[in-house]
Amino acid sequence: MMGINTRASFEVVIVGAGPAGLIIALMLAQKGMSATVLEKSTEIDRNPRACFYSSPAIHELRRAGLMEDIMKRAFVPDGATWRYLGGEKNMEKICTVHAHNPPGAETMISLPLDELLPLMAEHLSRYPSAKVLLSHQVVSIGQNENKAWVDVRTPDGDKRFEADYIVGCDGANSKVRRELFGDNFPGFTWDKQIVATNVYWPKFKDYNWTSSTFMIHPEHFPMIAQIARDGLLRITYGEEGGLTREQMRERQPWKYKQFVPGAPEPDEYRIVNFSPYRVHQRTKGRETVDSIPVVNGMSDKFDSGGMGLMGGLVDAGNLFDCLYGIATGQADDSILEKYSEIRIRKYKDIIDPVSSGNIQRLWDPSPETIKADTFFQAIQLAEKDEEFADQMAKVSIQDYSVNLSEKEITVRYLSTY
């Protein structure tokens, strides 16, 4: 612990066993602090969700000691291409950005959450001060000047867990957030229905496309991306509103034929996951109330740029820094207000506009819009200008210094570590 002593008793309860909750617990446990993760589900979430990690998220995964094991499993993308869909330019390339992933200094990797979460849980199980409790549903929270607590419904009856801090990492429908702030969740839900599928389609490699492809179309706006070494693809697309899950499932073969190259028949691929989602663009007006900080990332269900997952992991790493500072006497509770202030600013200045641009970019195929898009302009220039391409590789389009500035976060520390 670098010569710094933690308080004799410092306990944290984390609500939600997603990536943010587990990485905070892991970082705390590695410092010898008590971390209890409460998860309402009977198992770790296995729905097809975000799976790409860019530089800021990789930084936090590396800090948590996970990257060595992650890289034994992860798929390393070779790049991303944007294409037209439909009309005279059907599937014609607009631009391509090539990945910059030197071994040990990767800037973009892919590992589905249903592989990352068990890996995180396995690492967490190595530390006696940490535990994950499944089938533990939080029903209420509270705090006073001495402690915070959660009341929990379990298969063995109702229980109360007390701690120095309660951390909410329970997603877009966060019970912790609603207990603290009510139903007010500033922002909006995009008027788009999304379907995410995980699928094996062996012929994908025959087309020599980059590992990720985005297609611009007002109705379908699909993404086709390899996400695992064994060839597993993530194919997401837009659907009509008002359909039931069963109706969307029935339409899936027709949908694939509209944008998957070669218009494959159902017997040519194997879908292993099918999940409809809505797109949320929301953040809380505050991130903490006294001893109860909340980490929710972008609270998104689909994000073509991976900003939600990245934001959640970065938030988690930064919150760990704050809690560690408090536990070691380098900071007081006011550091959490600073965390809240900076995190909200980063959301408004970076995550919200970048993620919105990633989504909206896929909806308008008009030549004028595409020509005027500064994102496409930058990538097209990089394809022609090697020096500019090198600059882009060093400063990732998505990096934007999303990690909280060390100076900003430690300014409230009594000393630095």
PDB file of C-alpha atoms in Angstrom, residues 3-153:
ATOM      1  CA  GLY A   3       3.534   2.947   3.012  1.00  0.00           C
ATOM      2  CA  ILE A   4       0.057   4.326   3.576  1.00  0.00           C
ATOM      3  CA  ASN A   5      -2.133   2.782   6.271  1.00  0.00           C
ATOM      4  CA  THR A   6      -5.855   2.354   5.782  1.00  0.00           C
ATOM      5  CA  ARG A   7      -8.377   2.800   8.557  1.00  0.00           C
ATOM      6  CA  ALA A   8      -8.710  -0.253  10.773  1.00  0.00           C
ATOM      7  CA  SER A   9     -12.312  -0.631   9.664  1.00  0.00           C
ATOM      8  CA  PHE A  10     -13.405   0.620   6.253  1.00  0.00           C
ATOM      9  CA  GLU A  11     -16.337  -1.152   4.640  1.00  0.00           C
ATOM     10  CA  VAL A  12     -17.996  -0.535   1.301  1.00  0.00           C
ATOM     11  CA  VAL A  13     -21.208  -2.121   0.017  1.00  0.00           C
ATOM     12  CA  ILE A  14     -21.640  -2.046  -3.756  1.00  0.00           C
ATOM     13  CA  VAL A  15     -25.050  -2.522  -5.352  1.00  0.00           C
ATOM     14  CA  GLY A  16     -24.785  -4.220  -8.741  1.00  0.00           C
ATOM     15  CA  ALA A  17     -22.411  -6.898 -10.059  1.00  0.00           C
ATOM     16  CA  GLY A  18     -21.800  -5.295 -13.426  1.00  0.00           C
ATOM     17  CA  PRO A  19     -18.377  -4.221 -14.689  1.00  0.00           C
ATOM     18  CA  ALA A  20     -18.304  -0.993 -12.642  1.00  0.00           C
ATOM     19  CA  GLY A  21     -19.355  -2.668  -9.405  1.00  0.00           C
ATOM     20  CA  LEU A  22     -16.945  -5.568  -9.738  1.00  0.00           C
ATOM     21  CA  ILE A  23     -13.932  -3.449 -10.670  1.00  0.00           C
ATOM     22  CA  ILE A  24     -14.473  -1.109  -7.701  1.00  0.00           C
ATOM     23  CA  ALA A  25     -14.763  -4.126  -5.400  1.00  0.00           C
ATOM     24  CA  LEU A  26     -11.623  -5.657  -6.880  1.00  0.00           C
ATOM     25  CA  MET A  27      -9.569  -2.486  -6.497  1.00  0.00           C
ATOM     26  CA  LEU A  28     -10.723  -2.062  -2.900  1.00  0.00           C
ATOM     27  CA  ALA A  29     -10.023  -5.704  -2.056  1.00  0.00           C
ATOM     28  CA  GLN A  30      -6.534  -5.440  -3.498  1.00  0.00           C
ATOM     29  CA  LYS A  31      -5.880  -2.752  -0.880  1.00  0.00           C
ATOM     30  CA  GLY A  32      -7.205  -4.994   1.883  1.00  0.00           C
ATOM     31  CA  MET A  33     -10.505  -3.147   2.295  1.00  0.00           C
ATOM     32  CA  SER A  34     -13.875  -4.817   2.801  1.00  0.00           C
ATOM     33  CA  ALA A  35     -16.123  -4.831  -0.285  1.00  0.00           C
ATOM     34  CA  THR A  36     -19.489  -6.588  -0.492  1.00  0.00           C
ATOM     35  CA  VAL A  37     -21.268  -6.689  -3.857  1.00  0.00           C
ATOM     36  CA  LEU A  38     -25.047  -7.184  -3.806  1.00  0.00           C
ATOM     37  CA  GLU A  39     -26.664  -8.437  -7.025  1.00  0.00           C
ATOM     38  CA  LYS A  40     -30.417  -8.953  -7.326  1.00  0.00           C
ATOM     39  CA  SER A  41     -30.171 -11.533 -10.138  1.00  0.00           C
ATOM     40  CA  THR A  42     -29.505 -15.212  -9.565  1.00  0.00           C
ATOM     41  CA  GLU A  43     -26.441 -15.090 -11.820  1.00  0.00           C
ATOM     42  CA  ILE A  44     -24.081 -12.651 -13.478  1.00  0.00           C
ATOM     43  CA  ASP A  45     -25.746 -10.918 -16.459  1.00  0.00           C
ATOM     44  CA  ARG A  46     -25.260 -12.842 -19.731  1.00  0.00           C
ATOM     45  CA  ASN A  47     -27.173 -10.613 -22.152  1.00  0.00           C
ATOM     46  CA  PRO A  48     -25.303  -9.418 -25.270  1.00  0.00           C
ATOM     47  CA  ARG A  49     -24.183  -5.945 -24.321  1.00  0.00           C
ATOM     48  CA  ALA A  50     -21.200  -3.674 -24.855  1.00  0.00           C
ATOM     49  CA  CYS A  51     -17.932  -5.483 -25.460  1.00  0.00           C
ATOM     50  CA  PHE A  52     -15.414  -2.928 -26.768  1.00  0.00           C
ATOM     51  CA  TYR A  53     -12.886  -1.217 -24.515  1.00  0.00           C
ATOM     52  CA  SER A  54     -10.902   1.819 -25.655  1.00  0.00           C
ATOM     53  CA  SER A  55      -7.834   3.423 -24.063  1.00  0.00           C
ATOM     54  CA  PRO A  56      -9.392   4.960 -20.910  1.00  0.00           C
ATOM     55  CA  ALA A  57     -11.204   1.703 -20.032  1.00  0.00           C
ATOM     56  CA  ILE A  58      -8.088  -0.370 -20.738  1.00  0.00           C
ATOM     57  CA  HIS A  59      -6.188   1.882 -18.336  1.00  0.00           C
ATOM     58  CA  GLU A  60      -8.600   0.968 -15.520  1.00  0.00           C
ATOM     59  CA  LEU A  61      -8.584  -2.745 -16.400  1.00  0.00           C
ATOM     60  CA  ARG A  62      -4.795  -2.680 -16.304  1.00  0.00           C
ATOM     61  CA  ARG A  63      -4.808  -0.906 -12.924  1.00  0.00           C
ATOM     62  CA  ALA A  64      -7.071  -3.651 -11.578  1.00  0.00           C
ATOM     63  CA  GLY A  65      -4.588  -6.322 -12.657  1.00  0.00           C
ATOM     64  CA  LEU A  66      -6.994  -7.836 -15.185  1.00  0.00           C
ATOM     65  CA  MET A  67      -5.284  -7.186 -18.504  1.00  0.00           C
ATOM     66  CA  GLU A  68      -2.969 -10.202 -18.538  1.00  0.00           C
ATOM     67  CA  ASP A  69      -5.911 -12.601 -18.251  1.00  0.00           C
ATOM     68  CA  ILE A  70      -8.108 -10.466 -20.503  1.00  0.00           C
ATOM     69  CA  MET A  71      -5.546 -10.585 -23.309  1.00  0.00           C
ATOM     70  CA  LYS A  72      -5.555 -14.392 -23.162  1.00  0.00           C
ATOM     71  CA  ARG A  73      -9.189 -14.208 -24.259  1.00  0.00           C
ATOM     72  CA  ALA A  74      -9.708 -10.848 -25.960  1.00  0.00           C
ATOM     73  CA  PHE A  75     -10.123 -10.199 -29.650  1.00  0.00           C
ATOM     74  CA  VAL A  76      -8.008  -7.349 -31.001  1.00  0.00           C
ATOM     75  CA  PRO A  77      -9.862  -5.439 -33.770  1.00  0.00           C
ATOM     76  CA  ASP A  78      -8.082  -4.394 -36.948  1.00  0.00           C
ATOM     77  CA  GLY A  79     -10.223  -1.331 -37.602  1.00  0.00           C
ATOM     78  CA  ALA A  80     -13.646   0.061 -38.417  1.00  0.00           C
ATOM     79  CA  THR A  81     -15.307   1.012 -41.693  1.00  0.00           C
ATOM     80  CA  TRP A  82     -18.364   3.155 -42.415  1.00  0.00           C
ATOM     81  CA  ARG A  83     -20.446   2.251 -45.466  1.00  0.00           C
ATOM     82  CA  TYR A  84     -23.535   3.380 -47.305  1.00  0.00           C
ATOM     83  CA  LEU A  85     -26.539   1.080 -47.205  1.00  0.00           C
ATOM     84  CA  GLY A  86     -29.064   1.115 -50.027  1.00  0.00           C
ATOM     85  CA  GLY A  87     -29.297   3.211 -53.171  1.00  0.00           C
ATOM     86  CA  GLU A  88     -26.683   3.492 -55.901  1.00  0.00           C
ATOM     87  CA  LYS A  89     -23.827   3.361 -53.388  1.00  0.00           C
ATOM     88  CA  ASN A  90     -25.106   0.284 -51.542  1.00  0.00           C
ATOM     89  CA  MET A  91     -22.331  -1.016 -49.232  1.00  0.00           C
ATOM     90  CA  GLU A  92     -19.792   1.348 -50.787  1.00  0.00           C
ATOM     91  CA  LYS A  93     -17.088   2.392 -48.344  1.00  0.00           C
ATOM     92  CA  ILE A  94     -17.105   5.928 -46.940  1.00  0.00           C
ATOM     93  CA  CYS A  95     -13.941   5.645 -44.856  1.00  0.00           C
ATOM     94  CA  THR A  96     -11.868   3.283 -42.719  1.00  0.00           C
ATOM     95  CA  VAL A  97      -9.915   3.859 -39.534  1.00  0.00           C
ATOM     96  CA  HIS A  98      -7.234   1.279 -38.790  1.00  0.00           C
ATOM     97  CA  ALA A  99      -6.633   0.170 -35.220  1.00  0.00           C
ATOM     98  CA  HIS A 100      -3.391   0.981 -33.420  1.00  0.00           C
ATOM     99  CA  ASN A 101      -2.877  -1.960 -31.063  1.00  0.00           C
ATOM    100  CA  PRO A 102       0.789  -2.666 -30.292  1.00  0.00           C
ATOM    101  CA  PRO A 103       1.128  -5.564 -27.795  1.00  0.00           C
ATOM    102  CA  GLY A 104       1.090  -4.249 -24.252  1.00  0.00           C
ATOM    103  CA  ALA A 105      -0.185  -0.842 -25.347  1.00  0.00           C
ATOM    104  CA  GLU A 106      -3.527  -1.731 -26.894  1.00  0.00           C
ATOM    105  CA  THR A 107      -5.955   1.104 -27.583  1.00  0.00           C
ATOM    106  CA  MET A 108      -8.998  -1.022 -28.489  1.00  0.00           C
ATOM    107  CA  ILE A 109      -9.925  -4.584 -27.563  1.00  0.00           C
ATOM    108  CA  SER A 110     -13.091  -6.662 -27.444  1.00  0.00           C
ATOM    109  CA  LEU A 111     -14.272  -9.120 -24.827  1.00  0.00           C
ATOM    110  CA  PRO A 112     -17.991  -9.785 -24.316  1.00  0.00           C
ATOM    111  CA  LEU A 113     -19.197  -8.881 -20.848  1.00  0.00           C
ATOM    112  CA  ASP A 114     -20.382 -12.437 -20.278  1.00  0.00           C
ATOM    113  CA  GLU A 115     -16.686 -13.378 -20.382  1.00  0.00           C
ATOM    114  CA  LEU A 116     -15.304 -10.325 -18.573  1.00  0.00           C
ATOM    115  CA  LEU A 117     -17.700 -10.432 -15.616  1.00  0.00           C
ATOM    116  CA  PRO A 118     -16.877 -14.036 -14.565  1.00  0.00           C
ATOM    117  CA  LEU A 119     -13.190 -13.188 -14.936  1.00  0.00           C
ATOM    118  CA  MET A 120     -13.640 -10.178 -12.647  1.00  0.00           C
ATOM    119  CA  ALA A 121     -15.563 -12.319 -10.155  1.00  0.00           C
ATOM    120  CA  GLU A 122     -12.816 -14.963 -10.202  1.00  0.00           C
ATOM    121  CA  HIS A 123     -10.152 -12.359  -9.474  1.00  0.00           C
ATOM    122  CA  LEU A 124     -12.336 -10.947  -6.705  1.00  0.00           C
ATOM    123  CA  SER A 125     -12.700 -14.401  -5.113  1.00  0.00           C
ATOM    124  CA  ARG A 126      -8.941 -14.409  -4.429  1.00  0.00           C
ATOM    125  CA  TYR A 127      -9.380 -11.771  -1.735  1.00  0.00           C
ATOM    126  CA  PRO A 128     -10.920 -12.716   1.627  1.00  0.00           C
ATOM    127  CA  SER A 129     -12.116  -9.151   2.246  1.00  0.00           C
ATOM    128  CA  ALA A 130     -14.492  -9.244  -0.759  1.00  0.00           C
ATOM    129  CA  LYS A 131     -17.609 -11.188  -1.674  1.00  0.00           C
ATOM    130  CA  VAL A 132     -20.390 -11.224  -4.268  1.00  0.00           C
ATOM    131  CA  LEU A 133     -23.876 -12.098  -3.015  1.00  0.00           C
ATOM    132  CA  LEU A 134     -26.413 -13.095  -5.679  1.00  0.00           C
ATOM    133  CA  SER A 135     -30.207 -13.003  -5.248  1.00  0.00           C
ATOM    134  CA  HIS A 136     -29.802  -9.987  -2.955  1.00  0.00           C
ATOM    135  CA  GLN A 137     -32.305  -7.299  -3.969  1.00  0.00           C
ATOM    136  CA  VAL A 138     -31.968  -3.875  -2.379  1.00  0.00           C
ATOM    137  CA  VAL A 139     -35.350  -2.544  -1.260  1.00  0.00           C
ATOM    138  CA  SER A 140     -34.265   0.619   0.576  1.00  0.00           C
ATOM    139  CA  ILE A 141     -31.207   2.582   1.651  1.00  0.00           C
ATOM    140  CA  GLY A 142     -30.420   4.974   4.469  1.00  0.00           C
ATOM    141  CA  GLN A 143     -27.641   6.794   6.264  1.00  0.00           C
ATOM    142  CA  ASN A 144     -26.829   8.898   9.307  1.00  0.00           C
ATOM    143  CA  GLU A 145     -23.743  10.747  10.494  1.00  0.00           C
ATOM    144  CA  ASN A 146     -22.004   7.474  11.414  1.00  0.00           C
ATOM    145  CA  LYS A 147     -22.846   4.939   8.714  1.00  0.00           C
ATOM    146  CA  ALA A 148     -24.903   4.004   5.669  1.00  0.00           C
ATOM    147  CA  TRP A 149     -27.005   0.897   5.116  1.00  0.00           C
ATOM    148  CA  VAL A 150     -29.112  -1.054   2.652  1.00  0.00           C
ATOM    149  CA  ASP A 151     -32.105  -3.224   3.430  1.00  0.00           C
ATOM    150  CA  VAL A 152     -32.052  -6.295   1.229  1.00  0.00           C
ATOM    151  CA  ARG A 153     -34.499  -9.049   0.273  1.00  0.00           C
TER     152      ARG A 153
END
